Short mmCIF file of C-alpha atoms and ligand atoms in Angstrom, two decimals:
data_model
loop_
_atom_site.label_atom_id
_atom_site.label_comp_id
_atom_site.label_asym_id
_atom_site.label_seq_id
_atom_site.Cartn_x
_atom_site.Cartn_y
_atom_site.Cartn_z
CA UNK A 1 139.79 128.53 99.51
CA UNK A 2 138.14 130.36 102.41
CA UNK A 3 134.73 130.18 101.80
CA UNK A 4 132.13 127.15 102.25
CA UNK A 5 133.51 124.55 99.51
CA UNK A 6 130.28 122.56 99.78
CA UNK A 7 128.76 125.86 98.94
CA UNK A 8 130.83 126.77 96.61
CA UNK A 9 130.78 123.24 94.42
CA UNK A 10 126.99 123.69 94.09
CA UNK A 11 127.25 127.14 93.01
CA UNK A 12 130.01 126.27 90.67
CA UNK A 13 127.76 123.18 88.96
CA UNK A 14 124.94 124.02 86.96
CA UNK A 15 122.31 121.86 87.18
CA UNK A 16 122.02 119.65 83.48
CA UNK A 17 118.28 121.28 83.11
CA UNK A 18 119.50 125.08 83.73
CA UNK A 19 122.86 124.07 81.38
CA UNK A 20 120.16 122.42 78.83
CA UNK A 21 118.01 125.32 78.95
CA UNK A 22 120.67 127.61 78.55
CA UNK A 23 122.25 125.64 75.42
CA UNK A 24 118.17 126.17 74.34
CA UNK A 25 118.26 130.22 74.02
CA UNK A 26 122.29 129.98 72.23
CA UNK A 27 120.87 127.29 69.74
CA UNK A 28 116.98 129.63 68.95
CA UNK A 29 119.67 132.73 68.07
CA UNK A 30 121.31 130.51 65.49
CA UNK A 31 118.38 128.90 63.87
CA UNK A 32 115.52 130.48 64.90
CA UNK A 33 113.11 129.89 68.23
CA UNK A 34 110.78 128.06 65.98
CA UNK A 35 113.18 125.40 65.51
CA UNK A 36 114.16 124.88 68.40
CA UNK A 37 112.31 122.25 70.56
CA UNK A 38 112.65 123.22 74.13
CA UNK A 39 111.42 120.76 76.42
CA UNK A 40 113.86 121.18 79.09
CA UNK A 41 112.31 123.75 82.18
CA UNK A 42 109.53 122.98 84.42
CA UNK A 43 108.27 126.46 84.31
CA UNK A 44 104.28 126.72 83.81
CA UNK A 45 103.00 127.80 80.04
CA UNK A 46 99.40 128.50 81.23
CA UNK A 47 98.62 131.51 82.61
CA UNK A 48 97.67 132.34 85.96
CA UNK A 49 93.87 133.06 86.27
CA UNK A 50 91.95 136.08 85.88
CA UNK A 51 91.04 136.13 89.41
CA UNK A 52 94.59 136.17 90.67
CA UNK A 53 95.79 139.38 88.65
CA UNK A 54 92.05 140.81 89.42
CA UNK A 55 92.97 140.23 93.09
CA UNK A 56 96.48 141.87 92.78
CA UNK A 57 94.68 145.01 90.94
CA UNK A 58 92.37 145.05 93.70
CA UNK A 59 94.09 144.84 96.73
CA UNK A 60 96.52 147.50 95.05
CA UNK A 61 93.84 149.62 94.50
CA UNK A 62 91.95 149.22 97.81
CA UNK A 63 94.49 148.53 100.59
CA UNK A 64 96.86 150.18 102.95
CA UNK A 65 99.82 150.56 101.03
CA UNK A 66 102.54 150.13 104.19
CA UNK A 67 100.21 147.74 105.24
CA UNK A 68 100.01 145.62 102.04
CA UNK A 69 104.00 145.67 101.92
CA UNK A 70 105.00 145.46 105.10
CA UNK A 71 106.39 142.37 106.85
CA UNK A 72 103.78 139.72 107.92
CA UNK A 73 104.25 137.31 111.56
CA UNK A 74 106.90 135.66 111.02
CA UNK A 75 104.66 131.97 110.13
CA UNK A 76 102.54 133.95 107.85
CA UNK A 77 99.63 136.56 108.13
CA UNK A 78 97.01 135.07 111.06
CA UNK A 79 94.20 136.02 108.17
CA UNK A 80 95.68 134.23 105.74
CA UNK A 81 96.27 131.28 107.46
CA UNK A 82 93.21 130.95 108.44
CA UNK A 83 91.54 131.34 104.95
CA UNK A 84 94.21 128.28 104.27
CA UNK A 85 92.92 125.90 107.06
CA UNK A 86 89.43 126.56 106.51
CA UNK A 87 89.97 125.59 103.00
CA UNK A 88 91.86 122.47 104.16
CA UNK A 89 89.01 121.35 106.89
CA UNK A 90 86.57 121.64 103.90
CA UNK A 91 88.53 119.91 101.21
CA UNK A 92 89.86 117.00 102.47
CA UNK A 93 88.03 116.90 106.31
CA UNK A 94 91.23 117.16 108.29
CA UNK A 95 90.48 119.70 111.62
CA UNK A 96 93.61 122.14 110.74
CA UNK A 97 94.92 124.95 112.57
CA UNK A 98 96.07 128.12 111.33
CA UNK A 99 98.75 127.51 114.26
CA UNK A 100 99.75 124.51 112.59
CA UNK A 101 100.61 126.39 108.88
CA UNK A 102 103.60 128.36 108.02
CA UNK A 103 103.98 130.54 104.77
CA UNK A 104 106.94 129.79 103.06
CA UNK A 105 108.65 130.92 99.37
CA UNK A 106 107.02 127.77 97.65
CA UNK A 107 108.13 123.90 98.09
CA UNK A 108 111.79 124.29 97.60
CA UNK A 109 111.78 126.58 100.72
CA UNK A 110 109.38 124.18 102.59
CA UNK A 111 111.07 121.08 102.26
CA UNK A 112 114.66 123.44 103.04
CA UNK A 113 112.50 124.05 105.84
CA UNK A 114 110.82 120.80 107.33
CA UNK A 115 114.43 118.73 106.72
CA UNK A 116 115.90 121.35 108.77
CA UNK A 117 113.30 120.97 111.51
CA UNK A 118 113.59 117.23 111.42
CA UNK A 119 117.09 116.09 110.65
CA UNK A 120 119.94 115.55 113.64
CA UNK A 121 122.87 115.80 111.69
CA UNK A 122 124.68 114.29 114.77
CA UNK A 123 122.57 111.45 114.76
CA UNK A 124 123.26 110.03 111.29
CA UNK A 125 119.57 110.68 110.07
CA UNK A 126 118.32 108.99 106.74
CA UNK A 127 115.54 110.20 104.89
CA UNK A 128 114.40 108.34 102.03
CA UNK A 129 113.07 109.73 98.69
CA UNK A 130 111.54 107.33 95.93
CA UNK A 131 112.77 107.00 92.20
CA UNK A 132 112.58 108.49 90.08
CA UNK A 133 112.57 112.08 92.49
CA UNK A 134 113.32 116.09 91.79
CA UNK A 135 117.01 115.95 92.11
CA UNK A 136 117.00 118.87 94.21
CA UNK A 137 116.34 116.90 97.28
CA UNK A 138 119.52 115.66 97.09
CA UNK A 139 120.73 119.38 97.84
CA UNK A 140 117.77 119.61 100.42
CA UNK A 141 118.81 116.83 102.44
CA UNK A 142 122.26 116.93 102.54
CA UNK A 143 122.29 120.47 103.39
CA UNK A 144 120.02 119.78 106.71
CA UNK A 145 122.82 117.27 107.63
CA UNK A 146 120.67 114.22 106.12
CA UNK A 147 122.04 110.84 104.31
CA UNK A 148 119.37 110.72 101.56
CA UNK A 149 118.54 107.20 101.10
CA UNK A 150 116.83 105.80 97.60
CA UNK A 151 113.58 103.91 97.15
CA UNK A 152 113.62 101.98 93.38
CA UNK A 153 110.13 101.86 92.24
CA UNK A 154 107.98 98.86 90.75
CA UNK A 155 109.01 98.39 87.18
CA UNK A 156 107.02 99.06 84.23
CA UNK A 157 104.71 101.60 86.73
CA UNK A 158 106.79 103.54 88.55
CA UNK A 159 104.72 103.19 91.70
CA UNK A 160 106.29 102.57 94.94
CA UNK A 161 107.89 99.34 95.66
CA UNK A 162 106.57 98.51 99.08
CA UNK A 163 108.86 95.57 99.55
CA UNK A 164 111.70 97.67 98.12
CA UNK A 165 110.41 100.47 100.79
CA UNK A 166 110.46 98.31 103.67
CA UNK A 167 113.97 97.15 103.06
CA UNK A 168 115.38 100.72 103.01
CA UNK A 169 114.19 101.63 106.54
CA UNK A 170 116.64 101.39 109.35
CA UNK A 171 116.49 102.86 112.57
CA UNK A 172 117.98 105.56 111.39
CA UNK A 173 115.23 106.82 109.19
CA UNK A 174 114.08 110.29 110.60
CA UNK A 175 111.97 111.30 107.59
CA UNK A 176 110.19 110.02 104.26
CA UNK A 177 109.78 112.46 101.43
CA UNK A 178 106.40 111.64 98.85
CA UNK A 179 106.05 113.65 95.45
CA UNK A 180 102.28 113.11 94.01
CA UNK A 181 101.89 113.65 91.05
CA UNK A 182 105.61 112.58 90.54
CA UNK A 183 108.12 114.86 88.39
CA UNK A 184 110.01 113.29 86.91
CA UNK A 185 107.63 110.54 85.65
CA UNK A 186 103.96 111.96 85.68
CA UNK A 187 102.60 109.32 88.11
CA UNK A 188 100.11 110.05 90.67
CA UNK A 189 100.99 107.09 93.36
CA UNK A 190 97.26 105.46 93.95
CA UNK A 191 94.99 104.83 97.31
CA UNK A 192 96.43 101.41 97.21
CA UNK A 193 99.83 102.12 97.18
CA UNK A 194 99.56 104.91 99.55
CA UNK A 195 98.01 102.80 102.33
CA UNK A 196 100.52 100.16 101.86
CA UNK A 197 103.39 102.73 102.44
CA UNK A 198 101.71 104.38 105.34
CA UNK A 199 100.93 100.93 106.94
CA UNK A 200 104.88 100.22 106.48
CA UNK A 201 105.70 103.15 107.96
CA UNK A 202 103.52 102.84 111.08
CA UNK A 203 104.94 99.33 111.81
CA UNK A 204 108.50 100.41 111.22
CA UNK A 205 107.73 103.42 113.41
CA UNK A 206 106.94 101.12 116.34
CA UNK A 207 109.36 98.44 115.55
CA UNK A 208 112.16 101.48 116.09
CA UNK A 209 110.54 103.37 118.54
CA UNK A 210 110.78 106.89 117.12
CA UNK A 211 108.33 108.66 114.89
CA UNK A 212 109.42 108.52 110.98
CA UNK A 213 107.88 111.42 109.68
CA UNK A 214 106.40 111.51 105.81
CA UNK A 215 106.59 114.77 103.93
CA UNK A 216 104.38 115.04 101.00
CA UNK A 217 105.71 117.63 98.74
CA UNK A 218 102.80 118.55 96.81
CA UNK A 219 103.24 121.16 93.76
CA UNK A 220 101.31 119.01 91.50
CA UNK A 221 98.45 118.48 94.07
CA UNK A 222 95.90 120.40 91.04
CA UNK A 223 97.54 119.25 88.02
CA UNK A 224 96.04 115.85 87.31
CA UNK A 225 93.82 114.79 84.45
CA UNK A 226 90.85 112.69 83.67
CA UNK A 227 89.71 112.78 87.82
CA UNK A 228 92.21 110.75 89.46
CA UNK A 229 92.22 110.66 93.27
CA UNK A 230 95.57 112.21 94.80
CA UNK A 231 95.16 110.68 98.21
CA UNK A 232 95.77 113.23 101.21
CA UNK A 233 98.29 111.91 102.94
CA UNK A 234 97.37 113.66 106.32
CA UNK A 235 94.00 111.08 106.24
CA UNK A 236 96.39 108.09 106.05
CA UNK A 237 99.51 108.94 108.44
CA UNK A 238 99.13 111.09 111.60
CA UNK A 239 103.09 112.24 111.37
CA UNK A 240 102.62 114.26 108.13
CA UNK A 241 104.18 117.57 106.73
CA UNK A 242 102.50 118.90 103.68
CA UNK A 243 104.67 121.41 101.28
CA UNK A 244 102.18 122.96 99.14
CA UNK A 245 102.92 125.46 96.57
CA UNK A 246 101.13 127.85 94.23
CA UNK A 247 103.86 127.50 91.77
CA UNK A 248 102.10 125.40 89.37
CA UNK A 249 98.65 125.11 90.92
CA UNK A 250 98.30 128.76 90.65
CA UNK A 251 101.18 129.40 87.60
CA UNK A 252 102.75 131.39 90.24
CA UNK A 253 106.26 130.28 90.51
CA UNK A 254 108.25 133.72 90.04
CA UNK A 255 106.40 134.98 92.89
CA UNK A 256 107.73 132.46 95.27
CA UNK A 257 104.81 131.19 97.41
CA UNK A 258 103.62 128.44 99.12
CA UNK A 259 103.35 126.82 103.09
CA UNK A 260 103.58 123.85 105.51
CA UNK A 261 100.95 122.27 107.03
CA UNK A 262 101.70 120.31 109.80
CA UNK A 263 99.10 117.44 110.66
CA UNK A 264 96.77 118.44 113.64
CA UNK A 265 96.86 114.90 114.32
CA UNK A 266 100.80 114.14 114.85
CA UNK A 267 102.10 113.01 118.06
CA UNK A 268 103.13 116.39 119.55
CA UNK A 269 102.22 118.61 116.44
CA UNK A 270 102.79 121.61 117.90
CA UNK A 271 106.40 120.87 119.43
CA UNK A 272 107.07 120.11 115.32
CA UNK A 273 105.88 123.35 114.44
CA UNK A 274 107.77 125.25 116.94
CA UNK A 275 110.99 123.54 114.78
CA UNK A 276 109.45 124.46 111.84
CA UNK A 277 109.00 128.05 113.11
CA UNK A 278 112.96 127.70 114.55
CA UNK A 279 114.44 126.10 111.22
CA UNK A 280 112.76 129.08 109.41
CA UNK A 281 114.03 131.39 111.42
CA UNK A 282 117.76 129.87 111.02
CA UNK A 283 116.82 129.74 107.40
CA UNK A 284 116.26 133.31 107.16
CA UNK A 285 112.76 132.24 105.80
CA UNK A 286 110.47 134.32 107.85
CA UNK A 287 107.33 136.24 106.28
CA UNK A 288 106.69 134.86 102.68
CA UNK A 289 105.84 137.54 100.47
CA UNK A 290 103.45 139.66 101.87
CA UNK A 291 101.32 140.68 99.16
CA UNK A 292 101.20 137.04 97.44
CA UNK A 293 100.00 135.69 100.84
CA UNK A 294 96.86 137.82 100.86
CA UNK A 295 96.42 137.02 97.01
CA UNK A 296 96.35 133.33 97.42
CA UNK A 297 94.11 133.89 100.66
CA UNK A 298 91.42 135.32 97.90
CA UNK A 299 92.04 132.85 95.32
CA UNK A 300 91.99 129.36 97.28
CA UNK A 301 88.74 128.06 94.85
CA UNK A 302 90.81 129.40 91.57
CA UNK A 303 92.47 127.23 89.01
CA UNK A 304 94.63 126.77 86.02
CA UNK A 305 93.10 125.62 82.78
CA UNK A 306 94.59 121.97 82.84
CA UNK A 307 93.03 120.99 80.09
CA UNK A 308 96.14 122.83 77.72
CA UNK A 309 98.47 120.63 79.85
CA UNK A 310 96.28 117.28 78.77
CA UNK A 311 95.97 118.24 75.24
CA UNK A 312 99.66 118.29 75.03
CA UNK A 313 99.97 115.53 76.81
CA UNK A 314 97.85 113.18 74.72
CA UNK A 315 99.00 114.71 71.80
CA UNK A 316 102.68 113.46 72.79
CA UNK A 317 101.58 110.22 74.68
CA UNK A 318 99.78 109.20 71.70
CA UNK A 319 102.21 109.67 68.82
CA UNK A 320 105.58 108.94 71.05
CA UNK A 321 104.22 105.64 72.30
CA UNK A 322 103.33 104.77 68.31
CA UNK A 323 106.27 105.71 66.81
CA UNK A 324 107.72 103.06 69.36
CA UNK A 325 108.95 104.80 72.16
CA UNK A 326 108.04 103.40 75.92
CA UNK A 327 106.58 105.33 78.85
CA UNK A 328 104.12 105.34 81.43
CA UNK A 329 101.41 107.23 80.52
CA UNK A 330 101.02 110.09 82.98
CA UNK A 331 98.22 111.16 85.36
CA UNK A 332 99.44 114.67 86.41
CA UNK A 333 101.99 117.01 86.20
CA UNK A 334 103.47 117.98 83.06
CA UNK A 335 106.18 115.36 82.55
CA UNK A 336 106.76 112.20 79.96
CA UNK A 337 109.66 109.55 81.33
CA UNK A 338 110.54 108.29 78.37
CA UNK A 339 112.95 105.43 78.24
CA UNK A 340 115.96 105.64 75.90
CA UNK A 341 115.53 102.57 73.36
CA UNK A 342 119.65 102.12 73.86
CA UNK A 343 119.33 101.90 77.46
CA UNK A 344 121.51 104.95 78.08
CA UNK A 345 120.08 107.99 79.44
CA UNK A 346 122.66 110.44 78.21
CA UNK A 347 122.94 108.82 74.34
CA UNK A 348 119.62 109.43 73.72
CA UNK A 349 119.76 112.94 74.84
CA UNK A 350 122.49 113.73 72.15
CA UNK A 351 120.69 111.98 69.39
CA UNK A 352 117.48 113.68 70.46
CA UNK A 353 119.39 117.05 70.27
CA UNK A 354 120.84 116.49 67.16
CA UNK A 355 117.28 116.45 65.73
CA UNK A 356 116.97 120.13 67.71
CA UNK A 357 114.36 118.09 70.77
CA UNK A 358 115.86 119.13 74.07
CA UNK A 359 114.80 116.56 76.73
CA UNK A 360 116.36 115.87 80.31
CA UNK A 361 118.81 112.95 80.87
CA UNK A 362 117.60 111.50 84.09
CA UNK A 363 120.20 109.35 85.97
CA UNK A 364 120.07 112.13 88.55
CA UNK A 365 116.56 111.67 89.10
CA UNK A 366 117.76 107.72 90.45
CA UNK A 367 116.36 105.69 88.04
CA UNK A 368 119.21 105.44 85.06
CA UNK A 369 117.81 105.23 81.00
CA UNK A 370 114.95 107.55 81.00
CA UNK A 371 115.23 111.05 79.74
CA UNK A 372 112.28 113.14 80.54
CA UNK A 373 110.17 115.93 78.45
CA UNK A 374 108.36 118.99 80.11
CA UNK A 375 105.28 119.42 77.84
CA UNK A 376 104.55 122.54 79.41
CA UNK A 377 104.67 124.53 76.38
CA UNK A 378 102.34 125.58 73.34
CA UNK A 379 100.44 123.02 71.56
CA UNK A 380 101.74 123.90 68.52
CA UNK A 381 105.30 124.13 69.56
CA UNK A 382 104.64 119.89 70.69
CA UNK A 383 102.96 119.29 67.60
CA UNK A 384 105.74 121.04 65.43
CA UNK A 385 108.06 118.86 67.42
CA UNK A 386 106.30 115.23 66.50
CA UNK A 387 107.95 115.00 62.74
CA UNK A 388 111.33 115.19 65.02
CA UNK A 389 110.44 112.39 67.19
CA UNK A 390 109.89 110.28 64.53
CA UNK A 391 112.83 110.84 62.73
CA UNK A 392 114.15 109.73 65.81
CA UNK A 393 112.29 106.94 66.02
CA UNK A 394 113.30 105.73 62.74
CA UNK A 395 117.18 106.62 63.26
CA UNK A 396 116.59 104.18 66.53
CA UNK A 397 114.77 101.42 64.02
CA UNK A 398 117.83 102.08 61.38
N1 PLP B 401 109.20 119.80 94.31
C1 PLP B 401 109.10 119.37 93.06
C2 PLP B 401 108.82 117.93 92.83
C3 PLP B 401 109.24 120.25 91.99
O1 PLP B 401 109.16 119.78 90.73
C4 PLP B 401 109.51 121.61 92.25
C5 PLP B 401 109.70 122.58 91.15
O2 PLP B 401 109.69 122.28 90.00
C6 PLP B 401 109.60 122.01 93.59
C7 PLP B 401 109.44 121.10 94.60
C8 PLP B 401 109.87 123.45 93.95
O3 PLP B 401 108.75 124.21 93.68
P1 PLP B 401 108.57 125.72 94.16
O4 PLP B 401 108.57 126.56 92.93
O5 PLP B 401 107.25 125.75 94.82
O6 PLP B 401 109.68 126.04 95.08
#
């Protein structure tokens, strides 16, 4: 063909969310928006706060305009990392460096950018990700070289399996990715489980005798309800890579920002920065937006009204799990796993659509016969959609 065919087969399949979502906007010009049930895209349906478009007005307004709009270091603006580690040391006690933080274009580009720094594709790397997991990692990993290696959770919670864990570590394991709170499934993986997985990976570190690095890829860091701890994983494993992202904690994701912050405390941290620095570089990743790094340098202490997001979902965890349907209930981000009641994944998605509810199939996500629904929309959009569910429900019970 000439060209990249890898490249080109990605390009050429549309991911079932963008095709869903697409199949969403065809189906709202035939019978109208309102009857349409769109629960499909992760995209954020509260606003960003005041303070951030103050902040853009302001800086407009007030600063050098070449300045403002000009390119940044390549790791980000010294200032604004700086705001970032300060903000770091005082939230969660961990001594960071602005030498240890690179601005990036949000998670996607950070973990594109941390796999890259880690991975030896000559070497036959692994890196495990736990189920269920953003299927985009798949993409992520391969693309750095990586065998992506899967992690079943605990049934019924959807925590992680430690024994499970352990078994999937060889001594080829180069790299362990950690999504809490989880998308797909909502679950925010607790202190207990957390200190079990970090005191596997210490004693698999030494058993191999290479470092197995964790990457917490944390979008959903603010999005978590009714004050549940999200444990910082820096406090529990020295070898950690955070990928934070203003996407959702901010309602920011158009504007494409977020960083890495590599753990002052890893065995040669700054030899891993220097790849991160390198695979960003090779990446073509260098200077995040400019003008979104010094906005999120002046909003650090802002936040998103969550409470919209928990309305909706115990408005749809309430009546879904009493009309019969089964699912964890979820501590943060804006996702219900829902398990089809026929067991397959893909069935239930066509009967669901038939009564105009658009939900995601998720056998890609690596847990098969759970479909999951994005409740980040209006409240009365979810509570226009409940009569639907239970005609579902009842078609199911029929
Ligand atoms: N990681 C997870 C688990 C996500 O759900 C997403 C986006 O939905 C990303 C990473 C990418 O986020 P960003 O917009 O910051 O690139």
């Amino acid at each position: 063909m000439g060209l990249n065919e890898k490249m080109f087969a990605l390009g050429n399949k549309r991911s079932i969310i963008r095709e869903i979502f697409e199949y969403s906007k065809t189906r709202a010009a035939e019978i109208g928006a309102e009857n349409v049930f769109d629960f499909s895209l992760g995209n954020p349906s509260v606003p960003a706060p005041a303070e951030v478009n103050d902040t853009i007005r302001e800086l407009l307004d007030t600063q050098n305009s070449v300045l403002l709009h000009g390119y940044t270091s390549a790791q980000g603006d010294l200032g604004v990392r700086r705001a970032i580690a300060a903000r770091i040391a005082e939230r969660f006690g961990v001594d960071m460096s602005p030498n240890l933080l690179y601005m990036t274009c949000g998670a996607a580009a950070s973990l594109t950018i941390c796999l890259k720094a880690l991975i030896e594709e000559d070497k036959g790397d692994e890196c495990i990700v736990f189920a269920p997991f953003f299927t985009e990692y798949r993409v992520f990993i391969e693309n750095a070289g990586g065998k992506v290696v899967i992690s079943q959770p605990e049934a019924g919670t959807f925590q992680i399996d430690i024994a499970d864990f352990e078994n999937r570590i060889t001594e080829h394991t180069k790299a362990v990715i950690v999504n809490s709170p989880n998308n797909p499934s909502g679950v925010v993986y607790s202190r207990e489980t957390i200190e079990a997985m970090c005191r596997v990976l210490k004693e698999k570190s030494e058993e191999y005798g290479h470092v197995i690095y964790l990457i917490a890829d944390e979008p959903y860091r603010e999005l978590v309800y009714a004050g549940v701890e999200v444990p910082y994983l820096m406090n529990h494993y020295a070898n950690t890579l955070v990928c934070y992202s203003f996407s959702k904690s901010l309602s920011l994701p158009g504007e494409r920002i977020g960083y890495i912050a590599v753990c002052p405390n890893m065995e040669d941290a700054t030899t891993v920065y220097l790849a991160v620095c390198g695979a960003g570089r090779s990446l073509g990743y260098v200077c995040a937006p400019s003008l979104f790094q010094q906005v999120i340098a002046r909003c650090l202490n802002a936040k998103v009204n969550i409470e919209a997001y928990k309305k909706n979902r115990d408005l749809l965890y309430d009546n879904l799990t009493a009309y019969g349907f089964e699912c964890v209930k979820p501590d943060g981000a804006f996702y219900l796993f829902v398990k089809s009641p026929e067991g397959d994944a893909f069935r239930f998605y066509e009967k669901a659509k038939a009564h105009e509810l658009l939900v995601v199939p998720c056998d890609d996500f690596g847990v098969s016969g759970y479909v999951r629904i994005a409740y980040c929309t209006d409240y009365e959009r979810v509570k226009n959609a409940l009569p639907a569910f239970k005609a579902l429900a009842e078609e199911y019970r029929a």
